[in-house]
Amino acid sequence: CIDVAGVITPAGSPAVAISAEPALADAVCLAGARAAGARIVGKANLHELCFGATGVNAHYGTPVNPLDPRRVPGGSSSGSAVAVATGEADVGYGTDTAGSVRNPAACCGVAGLKTTHGLVPVAGVRPLAPSMDTVGVLARTVADLATGATLLDPRLTDGELVASRTVGRFRLPDVDPTIDAAVDTALLEAGFEITEVDLPGWWRAHDAALAMLFGEALIVNDDVWRLHPSLLGEDLVERFTFAQAIGPAELGDARQVAEAWRLELAEVFGAVGVIALPTMAAYPARIGEHALAPNVACAAISLSGHPAVALPVPSGGLLPASLQLVAPDHHEARLLATAASVEAVSP
């Protein structure tokens, strides 16, 4: 979904590929990597039209989860996560609209950075829901994540990389208890000063994020939906059919919720440096048994636009859990330093 000069940008969809022409130029966000002489080793597969949390792609094949090939790799940026998890690349770029970098990071046991909304230029990147679209980074380690972030936009790592020592622990309901325990253990072992925080607006924000996601996705993909519905996967047909019930009034309401939600989070960030919660409430589902609903742990943060990091932490089982850290706007450096302090004691 990110333009590379001379190559088409099909966004994992035959409905786009059928009329796609090779990009005349790179997406703006690739300028830093090009200037540094980074070698682009390939373009990665993804969930069709960036519109799904599983990363399953029936058209071009599903990137194989290296932790368990029977499980979903997470989406939408599934191929980028698998490429870095398997060592095919040091850094992967992807988009995160409602969790599309954080989901595959959690599923594949790698680190992922969702950037502050509006910071990294999206010119040359296929949109999904412009009010929440961001470009992010995936890597095996926090150090590689920081390298990728610097190449993506040097503002992401500007200033001193100082970890937060104060963490607000937010508890989602119905989280797998093993995952919740792994998150708690990782925070305790890193020596943070932990405060339990309540976010009463979370579920309202989650619902508003879904309204924004589906409503804007239908607007952005109106031509695809009208001209080539038979070329879309079944899950995309289901999503666009659902989205037809979301109109201007619902989008307006979602934007009002977003404003109130940012104010609620600002009050919390007045007392703690970062907010911590699981990246996913459950371990990745098996292919064929996965739900279509977006990840309940990520969409609300996308509505606020704040940056977030997903980081694997030991869970005592065959699969790692994933810790999500959220910071105020433009505090990616704080997130990376805080994630590095967790990684140092939870390798």
Tab-separated table of C-alpha atoms in Angstrom, residues 4-282:
chain	number	residue	atom	x	y	z
A	4	VAL	CA	7.641	2.437	-4.635
A	5	ALA	CA	8.691	3.992	-7.933
A	6	GLY	CA	8.253	1.657	-10.895
A	7	VAL	CA	6.031	-0.856	-9.084
A	8	ILE	CA	2.241	-1.036	-8.831
A	9	THR	CA	0.540	-0.504	-5.463
A	10	PRO	CA	-2.266	-3.100	-5.432
A	11	ALA	CA	-2.959	-2.973	-1.668
A	12	GLY	CA	-3.442	-6.736	-1.647
A	13	SER	CA	-6.529	-6.498	-3.865
A	14	PRO	CA	-7.245	-7.658	-7.432
A	15	ALA	CA	-9.916	-4.946	-7.521
A	16	VAL	CA	-7.099	-2.370	-7.343
A	17	ALA	CA	-4.517	-4.324	-9.340
A	18	ILE	CA	-6.817	-4.607	-12.367
A	19	SER	CA	-6.275	-0.940	-13.224
A	20	ALA	CA	-3.083	-0.133	-11.311
A	21	GLU	CA	-0.191	1.610	-13.053
A	22	PRO	CA	3.397	1.581	-11.757
A	23	ALA	CA	4.024	4.398	-9.291
A	24	LEU	CA	5.867	7.341	-10.838
A	25	ALA	CA	7.628	8.134	-7.548
A	26	ASP	CA	8.217	6.759	-4.070
A	27	ALA	CA	5.835	7.623	-1.277
A	28	VAL	CA	7.153	10.674	0.593
A	29	CYS	CA	7.747	8.580	3.742
A	30	LEU	CA	10.467	6.576	1.952
A	31	ALA	CA	12.694	9.620	1.363
A	32	GLY	CA	14.699	9.137	4.562
A	33	ALA	CA	15.420	5.469	3.872
A	34	ARG	CA	16.430	6.237	0.288
A	35	ALA	CA	18.710	9.092	1.355
A	36	ALA	CA	20.442	6.837	3.884
A	37	GLY	CA	21.072	4.198	1.228
A	38	ALA	CA	18.745	1.626	2.753
A	39	ARG	CA	18.080	-1.324	0.475
A	40	ILE	CA	14.410	-2.056	-0.168
A	41	VAL	CA	14.356	-5.847	-0.404
A	42	GLY	CA	10.709	-6.208	-1.351
A	43	LYS	CA	7.109	-5.121	-1.068
A	44	ALA	CA	5.102	-7.104	1.442
A	45	ASN	CA	1.642	-8.617	1.207
A	46	LEU	CA	-1.124	-7.381	3.511
A	47	HIS	CA	-4.787	-7.702	4.362
A	48	GLU	CA	-6.835	-6.632	1.351
A	49	LEU	CA	-7.151	-2.815	1.076
A	50	CYS	CA	-5.486	-2.545	4.537
A	51	PHE	CA	-8.965	-3.327	5.864
A	52	GLY	CA	-8.670	-6.186	8.365
A	53	ALA	CA	-6.978	-7.233	11.576
A	54	THR	CA	-6.089	-10.835	10.677
A	55	GLY	CA	-3.686	-10.351	7.763
A	56	VAL	CA	-5.362	-13.222	5.913
A	57	ASN	CA	-5.355	-12.646	2.139
A	58	ALA	CA	-7.278	-15.144	0.013
A	59	HIS	CA	-6.093	-13.582	-3.264
A	60	TYR	CA	-2.311	-13.518	-2.942
A	61	GLY	CA	-1.716	-15.919	-0.064
A	62	THR	CA	-1.451	-15.285	3.650
A	63	PRO	CA	1.988	-14.481	5.101
A	64	VAL	CA	2.943	-17.375	7.368
A	65	ASN	CA	3.075	-16.617	11.087
A	66	PRO	CA	6.582	-17.800	12.099
A	67	LEU	CA	5.480	-18.529	15.676
A	68	ASP	CA	2.712	-20.899	14.568
A	69	PRO	CA	1.806	-21.362	10.883
A	70	ARG	CA	-1.724	-22.385	11.887
A	71	ARG	CA	-2.429	-18.929	13.323
A	72	VAL	CA	-3.188	-15.580	11.683
A	73	PRO	CA	-0.179	-13.282	11.209
A	74	GLY	CA	-2.230	-10.218	12.161
A	75	GLY	CA	-3.148	-7.332	9.909
A	76	SER	CA	-3.295	-5.369	8.015
A	77	SER	CA	0.521	-5.153	7.760
A	78	SER	CA	0.973	-8.929	7.949
A	79	GLY	CA	3.742	-9.261	5.376
A	80	SER	CA	5.913	-6.568	6.944
A	81	ALA	CA	5.710	-8.261	10.360
A	82	VAL	CA	6.532	-11.697	8.951
A	83	ALA	CA	9.438	-10.299	6.916
A	84	VAL	CA	11.139	-8.827	9.984
A	85	ALA	CA	10.244	-11.774	12.231
A	86	THR	CA	11.915	-14.206	9.822
A	87	GLY	CA	14.957	-12.011	9.152
A	88	GLU	CA	14.096	-11.204	5.537
A	89	ALA	CA	14.327	-7.517	6.462
A	90	ASP	CA	15.691	-5.513	9.373
A	91	VAL	CA	12.878	-2.969	9.247
A	92	GLY	CA	9.353	-3.160	7.874
A	93	TYR	CA	7.016	-0.291	7.114
A	94	GLY	CA	3.251	-0.585	7.240
A	95	THR	CA	0.149	1.410	7.986
A	96	ASP	CA	-1.807	1.535	11.229
A	97	THR	CA	-5.369	2.853	11.073
A	98	ALA	CA	-7.013	0.840	13.843
A	99	GLY	CA	-4.147	-1.426	14.903
A	100	SER	CA	-2.633	-2.536	11.593
A	101	VAL	CA	0.991	-2.319	12.787
A	102	ARG	CA	0.322	-3.309	16.388
A	103	ASN	CA	-1.823	-6.367	15.517
A	104	PRO	CA	0.815	-8.151	13.401
A	105	ALA	CA	3.548	-7.170	15.851
A	106	ALA	CA	1.595	-8.934	18.597
A	107	CYS	CA	0.767	-11.970	16.453
A	108	CYS	CA	4.317	-12.492	15.166
A	109	GLY	CA	6.251	-11.644	18.336
A	110	VAL	CA	7.974	-8.493	17.070
A	111	ALA	CA	7.954	-4.803	17.991
A	112	GLY	CA	5.762	-2.261	16.255
A	113	LEU	CA	5.421	1.526	16.399
A	114	LYS	CA	2.234	3.411	15.558
A	115	THR	CA	3.186	7.039	15.023
A	116	THR	CA	1.337	10.212	16.005
A	117	HIS	CA	-1.481	10.877	13.567
A	118	GLY	CA	-0.480	13.541	11.049
A	119	LEU	CA	3.247	13.455	11.793
A	120	VAL	CA	4.575	11.133	9.060
A	121	PRO	CA	3.507	12.245	5.560
A	122	VAL	CA	1.007	9.897	3.896
A	123	ALA	CA	1.385	11.194	0.328
A	124	GLY	CA	1.884	8.130	-1.851
A	125	VAL	CA	0.347	5.793	0.729
A	126	ARG	CA	-3.033	4.279	-0.112
A	127	PRO	CA	-5.592	5.676	2.360
A	128	LEU	CA	-8.175	3.713	4.319
A	129	ALA	CA	-9.636	6.116	6.891
A	130	PRO	CA	-7.719	9.408	6.627
A	131	SER	CA	-8.849	10.631	10.047
A	132	MET	CA	-6.849	7.780	11.632
A	133	ASP	CA	-4.334	6.609	8.985
A	134	THR	CA	-0.681	6.538	10.068
A	135	VAL	CA	2.541	5.033	8.739
A	136	GLY	CA	4.436	2.876	11.243
A	137	VAL	CA	7.445	0.631	11.730
A	138	LEU	CA	8.004	-3.049	12.540
A	139	ALA	CA	11.261	-4.673	13.708
A	140	ARG	CA	12.608	-7.555	15.786
A	141	THR	CA	14.140	-5.328	18.477
A	142	VAL	CA	13.491	-1.888	19.892
A	143	ALA	CA	16.886	-0.727	18.610
A	144	ASP	CA	15.935	-1.720	15.060
A	145	LEU	CA	12.534	-0.111	15.605
A	146	ALA	CA	14.282	3.140	16.523
A	147	THR	CA	16.485	2.879	13.427
A	148	GLY	CA	13.438	2.394	11.238
A	149	ALA	CA	11.660	5.287	12.935
A	150	THR	CA	14.631	7.601	12.339
A	151	LEU	CA	14.690	6.668	8.650
A	152	LEU	CA	10.927	7.124	8.411
A	153	ASP	CA	11.011	10.602	9.968
A	154	PRO	CA	13.877	11.938	12.138
A	155	ARG	CA	11.367	13.829	14.282
A	156	LEU	CA	10.269	10.464	15.705
A	157	THR	CA	13.554	10.096	17.579
A	158	ASP	CA	14.417	13.762	18.128
A	159	GLY	CA	15.676	14.690	21.567
A	160	GLU	CA	16.934	12.532	24.390
A	161	LEU	CA	15.583	8.985	24.553
A	162	VAL	CA	14.461	9.001	28.190
A	163	ALA	CA	12.191	6.248	29.489
A	164	SER	CA	9.116	7.106	31.483
A	165	ARG	CA	9.216	5.811	35.050
A	166	THR	CA	5.492	6.375	35.664
A	167	VAL	CA	3.046	4.019	34.016
A	168	GLY	CA	-0.739	4.072	34.107
A	169	ARG	CA	-1.979	0.485	33.931
A	170	PHE	CA	-5.333	0.264	32.148
A	171	ARG	CA	-7.260	-3.005	32.428
A	172	LEU	CA	-9.516	-4.130	29.620
A	173	PRO	CA	-12.232	-6.646	30.510
A	174	ASP	CA	-12.144	-10.197	29.152
A	175	VAL	CA	-8.393	-10.294	28.534
A	176	ASP	CA	-6.788	-13.747	28.590
A	177	PRO	CA	-5.488	-13.955	32.179
A	178	THR	CA	-2.121	-15.263	31.008
A	179	ILE	CA	-1.666	-12.186	28.814
A	180	ASP	CA	-2.722	-9.830	31.612
A	181	ALA	CA	-0.281	-11.513	33.996
A	182	ALA	CA	2.534	-11.283	31.422
A	183	VAL	CA	1.939	-7.542	31.014
A	184	ASP	CA	1.934	-7.016	34.784
A	185	THR	CA	5.123	-9.044	35.212
A	186	ALA	CA	6.939	-7.138	32.458
A	187	LEU	CA	6.027	-3.781	34.009
A	188	LEU	CA	7.040	-4.887	37.505
A	189	GLU	CA	10.367	-6.330	36.365
A	190	ALA	CA	11.173	-3.082	34.555
A	191	GLY	CA	10.795	-1.243	37.870
A	192	PHE	CA	8.119	1.244	36.862
A	193	GLU	CA	6.033	3.240	39.274
A	194	ILE	CA	2.643	1.769	38.370
A	195	THR	CA	-0.717	3.450	38.904
A	196	GLU	CA	-4.029	1.805	38.058
A	197	VAL	CA	-5.996	4.126	35.756
A	198	ASP	CA	-9.645	4.139	34.747
A	199	LEU	CA	-10.686	5.206	31.249
A	200	PRO	CA	-14.494	5.372	31.296
A	201	GLY	CA	-14.597	6.681	27.727
A	202	TRP	CA	-12.747	3.688	26.264
A	203	TRP	CA	-15.700	1.783	24.819
A	204	ARG	CA	-17.401	4.885	23.474
A	205	ALA	CA	-14.111	5.752	21.781
A	206	HIS	CA	-13.821	2.203	20.450
A	207	ASP	CA	-17.282	2.362	18.880
A	208	ALA	CA	-16.575	5.810	17.428
A	209	ALA	CA	-13.296	4.544	15.955
A	210	LEU	CA	-15.157	1.729	14.205
A	211	ALA	CA	-17.724	4.179	12.810
A	212	MET	CA	-14.880	6.358	11.528
A	213	LEU	CA	-12.990	3.370	10.125
A	214	PHE	CA	-15.910	1.815	8.260
A	215	GLY	CA	-17.505	5.079	7.157
A	216	GLU	CA	-14.326	6.608	5.747
A	217	ALA	CA	-13.151	3.289	4.253
A	218	LEU	CA	-16.311	3.136	2.147
A	219	ILE	CA	-15.833	6.729	0.972
A	220	VAL	CA	-12.175	6.126	0.071
A	221	ASN	CA	-12.943	2.858	-1.740
A	222	ASP	CA	-16.202	3.927	-3.349
A	223	ASP	CA	-14.931	3.264	-6.884
A	224	VAL	CA	-13.638	-0.201	-5.965
A	225	TRP	CA	-16.903	-1.085	-4.241
A	226	ARG	CA	-19.054	0.181	-7.137
A	227	LEU	CA	-16.990	-1.107	-10.060
A	228	HIS	CA	-15.424	-4.355	-8.864
A	229	PRO	CA	-17.367	-5.874	-5.936
A	230	SER	CA	-16.996	-9.355	-7.422
A	231	LEU	CA	-13.195	-9.074	-7.146
A	232	LEU	CA	-13.267	-8.380	-3.408
A	233	GLY	CA	-12.845	-11.021	-0.730
A	234	GLU	CA	-15.885	-12.118	1.263
A	235	ASP	CA	-14.748	-10.289	4.382
A	236	LEU	CA	-14.374	-7.017	2.461
A	237	VAL	CA	-17.847	-7.400	0.976
A	238	GLU	CA	-19.195	-7.898	4.486
A	239	ARG	CA	-17.359	-4.817	5.781
A	240	PHE	CA	-18.463	-2.517	2.964
A	241	THR	CA	-22.040	-3.754	3.244
A	242	PHE	CA	-21.984	-2.891	6.947
A	243	ALA	CA	-20.385	0.483	6.213
A	244	GLN	CA	-23.304	1.596	4.053
A	245	ALA	CA	-25.278	2.257	7.241
A	246	ILE	CA	-22.727	4.873	8.375
A	247	GLY	CA	-23.478	8.354	7.059
A	248	PRO	CA	-22.339	11.936	7.650
A	249	ALA	CA	-24.244	12.182	10.932
A	250	GLU	CA	-22.493	9.133	12.388
A	251	LEU	CA	-19.104	10.421	11.231
A	252	GLY	CA	-19.824	13.781	12.823
A	253	ASP	CA	-20.731	12.106	16.095
A	254	ALA	CA	-17.508	10.066	15.965
A	255	ARG	CA	-15.442	13.228	15.571
A	256	GLN	CA	-17.107	14.768	18.619
A	257	VAL	CA	-16.343	11.626	20.622
A	258	ALA	CA	-12.714	11.871	19.489
A	259	GLU	CA	-12.408	15.393	20.908
A	260	ALA	CA	-13.830	14.356	24.286
A	261	TRP	CA	-11.645	11.234	24.320
A	262	ARG	CA	-8.470	13.242	23.778
A	263	LEU	CA	-9.389	15.449	26.718
A	264	GLU	CA	-9.908	12.384	28.913
A	265	LEU	CA	-6.513	10.971	27.935
A	266	ALA	CA	-4.824	14.347	28.461
A	267	GLU	CA	-5.968	14.285	32.076
A	268	VAL	CA	-4.422	10.837	32.567
A	269	PHE	CA	-1.181	11.893	30.875
A	270	GLY	CA	-0.977	14.738	33.347
A	271	ALA	CA	-0.224	12.133	36.022
A	272	VAL	CA	1.681	9.362	34.175
A	273	GLY	CA	4.222	9.278	31.362
A	274	VAL	CA	2.726	6.348	29.452
A	275	ILE	CA	-0.371	4.150	29.578
A	276	ALA	CA	0.115	0.373	29.480
A	277	LEU	CA	-2.294	-2.376	28.407
A	278	PRO	CA	-2.144	-5.542	26.304
A	279	THR	CA	-1.820	-5.106	22.546
A	280	MET	CA	-4.302	-7.946	22.048
A	281	ALA	CA	-6.806	-9.381	24.497
A	282	ALA	CA	-6.194	-12.937	23.265
